[in-house]
Coordinates of C-alpha atoms in Angstrom, one line a residue:
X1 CA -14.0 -5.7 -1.9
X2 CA -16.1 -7.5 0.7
X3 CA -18.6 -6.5 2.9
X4 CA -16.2 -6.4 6.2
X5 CA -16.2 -3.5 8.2
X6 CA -12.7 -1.5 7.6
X7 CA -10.6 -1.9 10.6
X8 CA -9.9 0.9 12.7
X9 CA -6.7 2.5 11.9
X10 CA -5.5 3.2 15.5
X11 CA -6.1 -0.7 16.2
X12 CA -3.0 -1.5 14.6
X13 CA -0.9 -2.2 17.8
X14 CA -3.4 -4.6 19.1
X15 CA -4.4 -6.1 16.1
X16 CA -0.3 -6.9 15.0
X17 CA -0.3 -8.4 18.5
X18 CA -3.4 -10.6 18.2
X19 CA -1.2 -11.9 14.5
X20 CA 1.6 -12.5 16.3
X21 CA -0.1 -15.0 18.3
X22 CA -1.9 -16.5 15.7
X23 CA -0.2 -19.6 14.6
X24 CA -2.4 -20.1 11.5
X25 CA -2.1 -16.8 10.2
X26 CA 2.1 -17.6 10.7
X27 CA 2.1 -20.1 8.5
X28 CA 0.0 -19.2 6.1
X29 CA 2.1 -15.5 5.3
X30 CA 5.6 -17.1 5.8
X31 CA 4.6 -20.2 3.5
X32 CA 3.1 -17.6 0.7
X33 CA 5.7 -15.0 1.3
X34 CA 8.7 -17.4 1.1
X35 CA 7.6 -19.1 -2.1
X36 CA 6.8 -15.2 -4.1
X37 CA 10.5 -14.2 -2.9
X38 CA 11.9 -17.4 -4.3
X39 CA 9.8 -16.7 -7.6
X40 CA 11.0 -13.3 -8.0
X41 CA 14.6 -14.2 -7.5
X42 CA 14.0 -16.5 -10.0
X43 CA 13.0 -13.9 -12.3
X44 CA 16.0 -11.7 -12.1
X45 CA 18.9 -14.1 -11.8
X46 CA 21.4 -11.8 -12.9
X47 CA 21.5 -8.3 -10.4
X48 CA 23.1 -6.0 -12.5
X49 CA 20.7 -6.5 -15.3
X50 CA 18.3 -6.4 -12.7
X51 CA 19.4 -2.9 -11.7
X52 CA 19.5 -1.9 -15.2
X53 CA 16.3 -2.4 -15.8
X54 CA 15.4 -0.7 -12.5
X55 CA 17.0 2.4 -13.5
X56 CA 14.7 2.6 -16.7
X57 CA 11.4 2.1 -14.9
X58 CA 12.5 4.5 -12.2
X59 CA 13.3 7.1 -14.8
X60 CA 10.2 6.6 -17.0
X61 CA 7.9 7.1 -13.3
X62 CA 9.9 10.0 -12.6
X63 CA 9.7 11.8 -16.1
X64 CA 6.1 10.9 -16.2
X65 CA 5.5 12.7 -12.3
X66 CA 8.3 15.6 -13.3
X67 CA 5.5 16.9 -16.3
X68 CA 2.4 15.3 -14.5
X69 CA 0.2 18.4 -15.1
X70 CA 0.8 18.3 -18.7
X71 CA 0.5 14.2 -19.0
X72 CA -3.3 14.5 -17.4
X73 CA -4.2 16.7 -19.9
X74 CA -3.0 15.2 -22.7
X75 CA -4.6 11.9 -22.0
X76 CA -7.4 13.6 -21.3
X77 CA -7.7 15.1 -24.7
X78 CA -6.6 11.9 -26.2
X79 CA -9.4 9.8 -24.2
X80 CA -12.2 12.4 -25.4
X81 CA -11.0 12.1 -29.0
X82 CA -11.6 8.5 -28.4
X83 CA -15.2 8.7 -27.3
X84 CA -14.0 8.0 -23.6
X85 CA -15.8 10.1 -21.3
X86 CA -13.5 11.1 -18.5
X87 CA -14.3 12.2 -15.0
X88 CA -12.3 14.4 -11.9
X89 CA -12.6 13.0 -8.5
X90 CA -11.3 15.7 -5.8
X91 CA -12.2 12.7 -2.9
X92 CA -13.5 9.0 -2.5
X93 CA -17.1 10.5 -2.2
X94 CA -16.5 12.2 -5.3
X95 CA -16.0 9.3 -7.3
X96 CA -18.8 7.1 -5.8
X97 CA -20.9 9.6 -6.6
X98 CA -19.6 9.5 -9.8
X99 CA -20.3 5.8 -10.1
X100 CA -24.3 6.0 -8.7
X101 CA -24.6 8.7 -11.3
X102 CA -23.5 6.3 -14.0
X103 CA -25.5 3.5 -12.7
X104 CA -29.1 5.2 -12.3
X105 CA -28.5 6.9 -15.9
X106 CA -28.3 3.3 -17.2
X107 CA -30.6 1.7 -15.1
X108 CA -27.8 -0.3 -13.6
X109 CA -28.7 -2.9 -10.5
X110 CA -25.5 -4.9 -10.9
X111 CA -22.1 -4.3 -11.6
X112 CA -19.2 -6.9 -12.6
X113 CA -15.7 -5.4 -11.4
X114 CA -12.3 -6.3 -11.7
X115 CA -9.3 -6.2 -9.6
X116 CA -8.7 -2.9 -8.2
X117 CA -7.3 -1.5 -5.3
X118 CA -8.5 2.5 -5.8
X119 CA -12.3 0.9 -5.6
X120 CA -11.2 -0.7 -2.7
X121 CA -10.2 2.1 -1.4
X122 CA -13.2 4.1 -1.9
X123 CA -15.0 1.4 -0.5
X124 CA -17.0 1.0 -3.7
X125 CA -19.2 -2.1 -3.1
X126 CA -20.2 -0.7 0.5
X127 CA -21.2 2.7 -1.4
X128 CA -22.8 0.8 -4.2
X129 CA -24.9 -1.8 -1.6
X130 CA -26.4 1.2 0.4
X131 CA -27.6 2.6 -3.1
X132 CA -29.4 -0.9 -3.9
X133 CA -26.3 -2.2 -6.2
X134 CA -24.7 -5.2 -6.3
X135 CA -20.9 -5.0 -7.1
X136 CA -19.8 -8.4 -7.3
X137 CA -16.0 -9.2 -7.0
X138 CA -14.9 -11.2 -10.3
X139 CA -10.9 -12.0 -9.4
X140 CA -11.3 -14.9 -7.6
X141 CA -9.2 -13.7 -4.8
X142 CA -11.8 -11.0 -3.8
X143 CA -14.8 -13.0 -4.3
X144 CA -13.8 -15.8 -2.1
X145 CA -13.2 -12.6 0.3
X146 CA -16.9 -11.0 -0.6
X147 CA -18.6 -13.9 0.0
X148 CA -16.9 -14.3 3.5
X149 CA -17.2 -10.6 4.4
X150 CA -13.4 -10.5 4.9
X151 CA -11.2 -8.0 3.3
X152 CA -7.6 -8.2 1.0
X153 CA -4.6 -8.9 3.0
X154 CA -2.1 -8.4 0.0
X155 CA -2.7 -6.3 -2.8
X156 CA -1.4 -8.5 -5.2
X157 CA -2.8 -11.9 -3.8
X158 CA -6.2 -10.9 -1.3
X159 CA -7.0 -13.8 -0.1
X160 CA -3.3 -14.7 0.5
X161 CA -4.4 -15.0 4.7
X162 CA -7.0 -18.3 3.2
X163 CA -6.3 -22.1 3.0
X164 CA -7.9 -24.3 0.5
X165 CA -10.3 -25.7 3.1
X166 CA -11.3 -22.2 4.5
X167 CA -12.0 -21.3 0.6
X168 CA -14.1 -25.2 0.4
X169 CA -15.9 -24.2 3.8
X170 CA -16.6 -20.5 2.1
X171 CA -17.8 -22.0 -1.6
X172 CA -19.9 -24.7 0.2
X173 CA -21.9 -22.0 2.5
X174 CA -22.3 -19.7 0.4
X175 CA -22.5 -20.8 -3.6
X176 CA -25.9 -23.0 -3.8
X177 CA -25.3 -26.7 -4.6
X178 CA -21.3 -26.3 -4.7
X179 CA -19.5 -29.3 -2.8
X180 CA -17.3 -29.3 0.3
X181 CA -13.9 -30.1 -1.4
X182 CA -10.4 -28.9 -1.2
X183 CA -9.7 -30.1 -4.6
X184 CA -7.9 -26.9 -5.7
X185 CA -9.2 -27.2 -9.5
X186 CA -12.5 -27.8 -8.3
X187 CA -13.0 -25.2 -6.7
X188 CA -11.7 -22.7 -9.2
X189 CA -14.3 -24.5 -11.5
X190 CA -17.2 -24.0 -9.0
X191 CA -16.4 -20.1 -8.8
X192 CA -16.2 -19.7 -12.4
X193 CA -19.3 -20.9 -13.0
X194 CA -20.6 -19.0 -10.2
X195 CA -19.2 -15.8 -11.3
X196 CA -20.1 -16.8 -15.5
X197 CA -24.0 -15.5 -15.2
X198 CA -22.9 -12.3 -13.7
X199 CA -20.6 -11.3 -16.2
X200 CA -23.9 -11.2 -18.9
X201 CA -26.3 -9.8 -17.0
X202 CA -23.9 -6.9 -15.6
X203 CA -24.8 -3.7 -17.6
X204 CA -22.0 -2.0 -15.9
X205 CA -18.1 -3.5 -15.9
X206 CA -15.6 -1.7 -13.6
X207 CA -11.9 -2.4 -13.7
X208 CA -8.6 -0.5 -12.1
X209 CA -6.0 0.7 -14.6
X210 CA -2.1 -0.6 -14.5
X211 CA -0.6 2.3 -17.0
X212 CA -2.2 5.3 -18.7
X213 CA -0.8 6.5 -22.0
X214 CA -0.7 10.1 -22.5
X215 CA 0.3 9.5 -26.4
X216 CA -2.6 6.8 -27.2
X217 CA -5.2 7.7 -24.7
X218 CA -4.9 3.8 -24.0
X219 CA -5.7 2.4 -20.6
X220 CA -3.0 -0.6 -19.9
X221 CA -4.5 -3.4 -17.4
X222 CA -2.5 -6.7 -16.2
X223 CA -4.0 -10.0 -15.0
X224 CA -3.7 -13.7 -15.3
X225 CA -8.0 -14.9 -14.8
X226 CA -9.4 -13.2 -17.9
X227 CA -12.1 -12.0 -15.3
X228 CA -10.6 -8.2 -16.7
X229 CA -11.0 -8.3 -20.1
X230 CA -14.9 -9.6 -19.3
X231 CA -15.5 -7.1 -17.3
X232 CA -13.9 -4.5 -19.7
X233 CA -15.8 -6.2 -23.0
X234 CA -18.8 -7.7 -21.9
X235 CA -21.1 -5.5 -20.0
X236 CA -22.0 -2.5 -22.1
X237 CA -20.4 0.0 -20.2
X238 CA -17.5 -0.2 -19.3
X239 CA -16.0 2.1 -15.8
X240 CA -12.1 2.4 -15.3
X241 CA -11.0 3.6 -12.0
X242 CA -7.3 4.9 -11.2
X243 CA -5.5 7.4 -9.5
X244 CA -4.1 10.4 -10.9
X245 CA -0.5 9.4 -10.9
X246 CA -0.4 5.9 -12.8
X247 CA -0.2 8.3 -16.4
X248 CA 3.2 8.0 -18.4
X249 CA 3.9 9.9 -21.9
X250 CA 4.4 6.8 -24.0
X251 CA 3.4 3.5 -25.3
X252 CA 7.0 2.3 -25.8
X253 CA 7.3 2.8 -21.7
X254 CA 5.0 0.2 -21.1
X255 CA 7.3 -2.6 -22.1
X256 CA 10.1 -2.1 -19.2
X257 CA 7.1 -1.3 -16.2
X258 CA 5.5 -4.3 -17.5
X259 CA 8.7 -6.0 -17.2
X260 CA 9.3 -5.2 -13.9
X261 CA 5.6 -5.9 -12.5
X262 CA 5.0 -9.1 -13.6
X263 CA 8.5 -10.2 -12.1
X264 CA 8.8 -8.2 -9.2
X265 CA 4.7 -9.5 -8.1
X266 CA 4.4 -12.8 -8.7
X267 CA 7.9 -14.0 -10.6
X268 CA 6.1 -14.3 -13.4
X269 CA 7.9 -13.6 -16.8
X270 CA 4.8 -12.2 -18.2
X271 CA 1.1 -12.4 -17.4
X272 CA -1.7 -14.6 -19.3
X273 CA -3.3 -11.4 -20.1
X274 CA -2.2 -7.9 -21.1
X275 CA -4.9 -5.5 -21.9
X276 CA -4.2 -1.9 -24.0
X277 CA -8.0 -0.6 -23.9
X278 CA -8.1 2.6 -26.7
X279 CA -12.0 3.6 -26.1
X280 CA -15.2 2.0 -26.6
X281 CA -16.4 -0.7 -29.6
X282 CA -16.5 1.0 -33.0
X283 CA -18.3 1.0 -35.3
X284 CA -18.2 -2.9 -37.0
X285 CA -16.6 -4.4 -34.1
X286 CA -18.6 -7.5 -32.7
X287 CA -17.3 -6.7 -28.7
X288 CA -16.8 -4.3 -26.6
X289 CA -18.4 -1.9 -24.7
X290 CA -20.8 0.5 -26.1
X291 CA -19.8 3.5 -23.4
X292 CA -17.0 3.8 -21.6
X293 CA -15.3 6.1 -18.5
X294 CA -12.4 6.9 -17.0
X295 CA -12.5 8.3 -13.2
X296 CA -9.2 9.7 -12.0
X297 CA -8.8 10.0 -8.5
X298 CA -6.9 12.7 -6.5
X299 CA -7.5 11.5 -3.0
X300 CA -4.9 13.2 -1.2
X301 CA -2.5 11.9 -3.9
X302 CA -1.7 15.9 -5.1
X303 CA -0.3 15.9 -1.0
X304 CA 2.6 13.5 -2.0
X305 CA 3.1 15.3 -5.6
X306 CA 3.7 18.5 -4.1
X307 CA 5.9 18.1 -1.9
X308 CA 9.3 16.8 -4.0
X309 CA 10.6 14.5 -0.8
X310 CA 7.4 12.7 -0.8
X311 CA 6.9 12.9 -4.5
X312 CA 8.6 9.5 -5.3
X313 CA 5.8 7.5 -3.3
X314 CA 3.7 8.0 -6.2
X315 CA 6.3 6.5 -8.6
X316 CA 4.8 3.2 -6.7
X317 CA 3.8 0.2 -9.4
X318 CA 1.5 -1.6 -6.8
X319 CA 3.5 -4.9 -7.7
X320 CA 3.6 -5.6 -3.6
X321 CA 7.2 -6.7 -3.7
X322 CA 8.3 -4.4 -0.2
X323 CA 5.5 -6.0 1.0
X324 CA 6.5 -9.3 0.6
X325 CA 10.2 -9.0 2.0
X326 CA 9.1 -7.0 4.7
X327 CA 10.3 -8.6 7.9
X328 CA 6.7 -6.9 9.6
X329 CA 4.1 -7.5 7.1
X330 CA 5.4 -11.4 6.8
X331 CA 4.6 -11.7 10.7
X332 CA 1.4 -9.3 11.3
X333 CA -0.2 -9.8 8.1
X334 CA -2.3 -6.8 5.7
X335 CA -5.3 -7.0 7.8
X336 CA -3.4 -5.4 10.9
X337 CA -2.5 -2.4 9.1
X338 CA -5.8 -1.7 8.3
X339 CA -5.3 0.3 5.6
X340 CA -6.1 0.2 1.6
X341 CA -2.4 -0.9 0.7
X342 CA -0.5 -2.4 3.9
X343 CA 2.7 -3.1 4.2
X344 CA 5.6 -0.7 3.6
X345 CA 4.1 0.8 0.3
X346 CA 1.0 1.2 2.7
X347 CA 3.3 3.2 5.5
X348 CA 4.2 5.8 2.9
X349 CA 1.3 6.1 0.4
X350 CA -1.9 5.9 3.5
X351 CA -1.0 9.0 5.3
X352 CA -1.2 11.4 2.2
X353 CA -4.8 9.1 1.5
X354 CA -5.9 9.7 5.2
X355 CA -4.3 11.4 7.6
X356 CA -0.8 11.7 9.0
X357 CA -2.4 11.5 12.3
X358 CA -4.7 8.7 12.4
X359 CA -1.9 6.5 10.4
X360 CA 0.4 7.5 12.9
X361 CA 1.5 4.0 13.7
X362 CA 2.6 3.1 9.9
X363 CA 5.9 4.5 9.7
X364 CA 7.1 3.2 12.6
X365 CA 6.1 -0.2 12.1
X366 CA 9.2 -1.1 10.6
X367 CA 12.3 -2.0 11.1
X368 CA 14.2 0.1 8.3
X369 CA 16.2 -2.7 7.5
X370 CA 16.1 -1.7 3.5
X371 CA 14.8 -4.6 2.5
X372 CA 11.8 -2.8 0.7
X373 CA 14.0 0.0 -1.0
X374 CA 16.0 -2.8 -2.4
X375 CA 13.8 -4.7 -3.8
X376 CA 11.6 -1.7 -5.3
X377 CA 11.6 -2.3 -9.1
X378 CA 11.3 1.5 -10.0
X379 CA 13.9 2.5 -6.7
X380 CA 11.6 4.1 -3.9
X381 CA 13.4 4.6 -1.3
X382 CA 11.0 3.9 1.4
X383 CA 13.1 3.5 4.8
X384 CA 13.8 7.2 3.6
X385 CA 10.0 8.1 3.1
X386 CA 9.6 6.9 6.3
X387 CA 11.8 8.9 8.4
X388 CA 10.6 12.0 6.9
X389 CA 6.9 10.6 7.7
X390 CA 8.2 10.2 11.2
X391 CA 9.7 13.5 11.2
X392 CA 6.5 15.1 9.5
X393 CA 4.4 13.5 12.7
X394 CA 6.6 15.3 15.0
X395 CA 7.2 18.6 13.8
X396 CA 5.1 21.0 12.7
X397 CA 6.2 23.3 9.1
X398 CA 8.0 25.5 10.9
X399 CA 9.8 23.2 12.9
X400 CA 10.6 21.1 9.9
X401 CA 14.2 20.7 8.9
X402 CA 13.2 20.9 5.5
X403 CA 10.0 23.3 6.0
X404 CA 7.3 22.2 3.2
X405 CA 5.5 24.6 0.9
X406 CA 2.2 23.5 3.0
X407 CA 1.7 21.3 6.2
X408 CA 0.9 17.9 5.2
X409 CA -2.5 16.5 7.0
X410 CA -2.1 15.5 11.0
X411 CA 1.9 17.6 10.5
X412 CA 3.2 17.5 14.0
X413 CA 0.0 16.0 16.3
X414 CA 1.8 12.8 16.1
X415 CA 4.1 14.6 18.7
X416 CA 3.2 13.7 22.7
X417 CA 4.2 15.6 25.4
X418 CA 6.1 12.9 27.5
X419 CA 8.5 12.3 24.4
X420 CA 8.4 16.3 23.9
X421 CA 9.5 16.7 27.5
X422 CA 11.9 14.1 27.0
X423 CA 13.9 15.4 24.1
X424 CA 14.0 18.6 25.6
X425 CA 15.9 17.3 28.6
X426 CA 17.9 15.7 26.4
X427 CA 19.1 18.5 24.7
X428 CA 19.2 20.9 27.6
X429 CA 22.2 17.8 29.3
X430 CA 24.0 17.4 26.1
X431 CA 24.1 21.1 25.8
X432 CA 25.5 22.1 29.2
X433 CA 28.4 19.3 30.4
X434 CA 28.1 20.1 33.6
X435 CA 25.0 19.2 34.5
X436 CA 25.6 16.5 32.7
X437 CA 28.3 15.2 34.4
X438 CA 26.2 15.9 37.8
X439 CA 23.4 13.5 36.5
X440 CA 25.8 11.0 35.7
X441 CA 27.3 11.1 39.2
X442 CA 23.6 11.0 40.9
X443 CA 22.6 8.3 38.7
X444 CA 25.7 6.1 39.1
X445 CA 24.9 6.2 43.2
X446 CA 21.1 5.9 43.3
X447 CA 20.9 3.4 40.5
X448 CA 19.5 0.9 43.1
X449 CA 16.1 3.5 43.0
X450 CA 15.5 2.6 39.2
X451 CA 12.2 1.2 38.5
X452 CA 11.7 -3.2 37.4
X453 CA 9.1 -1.7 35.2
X454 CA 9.9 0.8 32.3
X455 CA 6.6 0.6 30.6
X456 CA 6.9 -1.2 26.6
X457 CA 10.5 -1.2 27.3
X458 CA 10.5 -4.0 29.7
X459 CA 7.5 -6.3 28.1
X460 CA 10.3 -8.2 26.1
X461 CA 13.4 -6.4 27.9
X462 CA 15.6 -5.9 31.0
X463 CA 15.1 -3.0 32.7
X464 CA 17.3 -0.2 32.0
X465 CA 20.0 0.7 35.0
X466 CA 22.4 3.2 35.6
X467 CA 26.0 1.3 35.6
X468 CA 27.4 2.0 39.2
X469 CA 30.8 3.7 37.5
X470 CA 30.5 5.7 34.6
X471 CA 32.8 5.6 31.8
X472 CA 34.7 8.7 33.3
X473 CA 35.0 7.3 36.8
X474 CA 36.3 4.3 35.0
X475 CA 38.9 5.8 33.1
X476 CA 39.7 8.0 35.6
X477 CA 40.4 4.6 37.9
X478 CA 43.0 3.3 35.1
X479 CA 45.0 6.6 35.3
X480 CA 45.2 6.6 38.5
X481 CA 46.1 2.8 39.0
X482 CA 48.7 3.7 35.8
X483 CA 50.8 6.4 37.8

């Protein structure tokens, strides 16, 4: 990740407005977003095989959650068998902790990493930099961010919100003797070489995990730079980062999630590289690393597993496809949300991660028009998660309809008193016809005494304004003109 400072979470209003009105930023989300739904749709032609397929990837997420306990355990025994050394991380702080350990025991001032969104989501490099340790971005994506100070905007593809001449201006200020062009090629040459030093002089590699396998104890990571399997070979010790919920029982599972990642992220049929890690370099193998560790992250994560209606947000695949056919991400962009993962996946995932309270914006910044449940390849269905999150902001346990076993994190501060008030009224008319009917009468006579202004209502909208004959006194009219 770069060196940006994380957006503030309750800035998400103003920043999707400032979006909005960026024409740049327009283009550059609608161009990217329109070509990866056009190469996905190329990728599964046919809809029932499609939803075939679905239904396998969804069942082997859910089998793998349904005995999660069990799976952790057994790939932890697995991984120790190995030589893998593996670590529990309760919080974020937990697992950089874990990583400066690691580093000072080897003497460790740089580290090469990988693509991975969990170390971006415990802010890894910042933690790493205030210890004195480099942690330089190696998918080219996130570098071109780290050397800008700018942050992801797509989990998938980072530097999505970036032209080719904002990455030439970027290379030419920042990587000595590199030349301003916007030869695409070029500039993929000019960060390779950049990034080629690092990767042998890195004692300490650090990459995310796709899949774990309980069975092998192998560790199942998919890219297309090759920038991966250096950092997983090269250095002599080798970190893996994940959270707790990307385990499944077998190897023979892999195939359909991989399947349905590659497709569903970039419409690819299959990625350049597919890596099955099973521990560190044996005895009379040339590569490798000498060491190795795994660091699974809870993170709030157990929140969403213990509760069975929120328990299908960790069946998530991070292949960013709700993303891209959200009608709200394409406009706003990832950076508004911020957030780790934006987007729709981000809505339903970030307030188990943080706090129901301080992502209370997320789940309402959609438009539930299914778009993302449709198009998840292992069948979330998020416009669902959502209401519930919305519901959960609103209501505390007890009020719940469906009372959890514990309150999730911010339960029911979402709730203001206005829209408290509000409701209330609401239910005391609906509940007593009379004075309802009353209301009806006084508003259809004084309807001249309704406000122009109706606070967010009336920023894109008419005003609101009693009709001057309600539906009653209208009907009643065409009896009486009848007889």
């Amino acid at each position: 990740m770069s060196g940006a400072t994380a957006i503030k979470l309750a800035d998400f209003q103003a920043n999707a407005r400032a979006a909005l009105k960026d024409p740049k930023l327009r283009d550059s989300f609608t161009g990217a977003m329109d070509f990866l739904i056009d190469r996905r749709a190329q990728q599964f032609p046919d809809l029932e095989a499609f939803e075939r397929l679905r239904k396998v990837g969804e069942a082997v997420r859910q089998q793998a959650l349904s005995k999660l306990p069990e799976l952790l355990e057994q790939l932890e025994n697995k991984l120790t068998s190995l030589g893998v050394q593996v670590h529990w991380a309760e919080t974020a702080a937990d697992a950089n902790r874990i990583f400066l350990d690691l580093a000072r025991r080897h003497d460790a001032s740089l580290m090469v990493k990988g693509k991975s969104m969990v170390s971006e989501e415990i802010e890894l490099n910042h933690e790493m930099a205030a210890q004195g340790i480099e942690c330089v971005e190696t998918d080219m994506g996130e570098y071109i961010l780290q050397l800008d100070g700018d942050r992801p905007s797509h989990i998938i593809m980072p530097a999505i919100h970036k032209t080719k001449q904002d990455v030439a201006e970027i290379f030419h200020e920042h990587i000595k003797g590199a030349p301003l062009t916007d030869d695409v090629n070029e500039l993929i040459a000019i960060g390779r070489r950049a990034l080629r030093d690092k990767f042998s002089a890195a004692r300490i590699g650090v990459s995310g995990v796709n899949f774990m396998v309980a069975e092998t104890g192998s560790l199942v990571l998919v890219e297309n730079e090759g920038n991966g399997r250096l950092c997983t070979s090269v250095p002599d010790v080798h970190i893996a980062i994940t959270g707790i919920e990307k385990v499944i029982e077998k190897l023979e599972h892999v195939a359909p999630l991989f399947a349905l990642l590659t497709r569903s992220a970039t419409g690819q049929a299959i990625t350049t590289y597919l890596n099955v890690i099973t521990g560190p370099r044996r005895d009379g193998e040339k590569d490798g690393p000498r060491e190795m560790h795994l660091i699974l992250l809870d993170n709030g994560r157990t929140q969403a597993y213990r509760e069975e209606r929120f328990r299908a947000t960790l069946q998530c695949i991070r292949c960013g496809a709700c993303m891209n056919h959200c009608p709200v991400y394409t406009r706003v962009g990832g950076l508004s949300y911020g957030t780790t993962y934006p987007g729709p996946i981000g809505a339903i995932i970030s307030p188990h991660l943080q706090n129901l309270k301080e992502t209370r914006h997320l789940p309402t910044a959609s438009s539930l028009c299914g778009a993302c449940g449709e198009v998840c390849p292992v069948g979330i269905p998020i416009p669902d998660m959502l209401m519930r999150l919305r519901e959960a902001g609103r209501h505390s346990a007890a009020q719940s309809a469906t009372p959890p076993q514990q309150a999730l994190r911010g339960q029911g501060e979402v709730r203001q008193l206005a829209e408290a008030l509000a409701w209330k009224a609401w239910r005391l008319l609906y509940s007593h016809p009379a004075l309802y009917r009353l209301l009806v009468w006084f508003a259809a006579r004084l309807n001249w005494l309704t406000p122009p202004w109706q606070g967010g209502w009336t920023q894109a909208r008419a005003p609101l304004k009693p009709a001057s004959k309600s539906l009653r006194d209208l009907l009643a009219e065409r009896r009486r003109q009848r007889k």
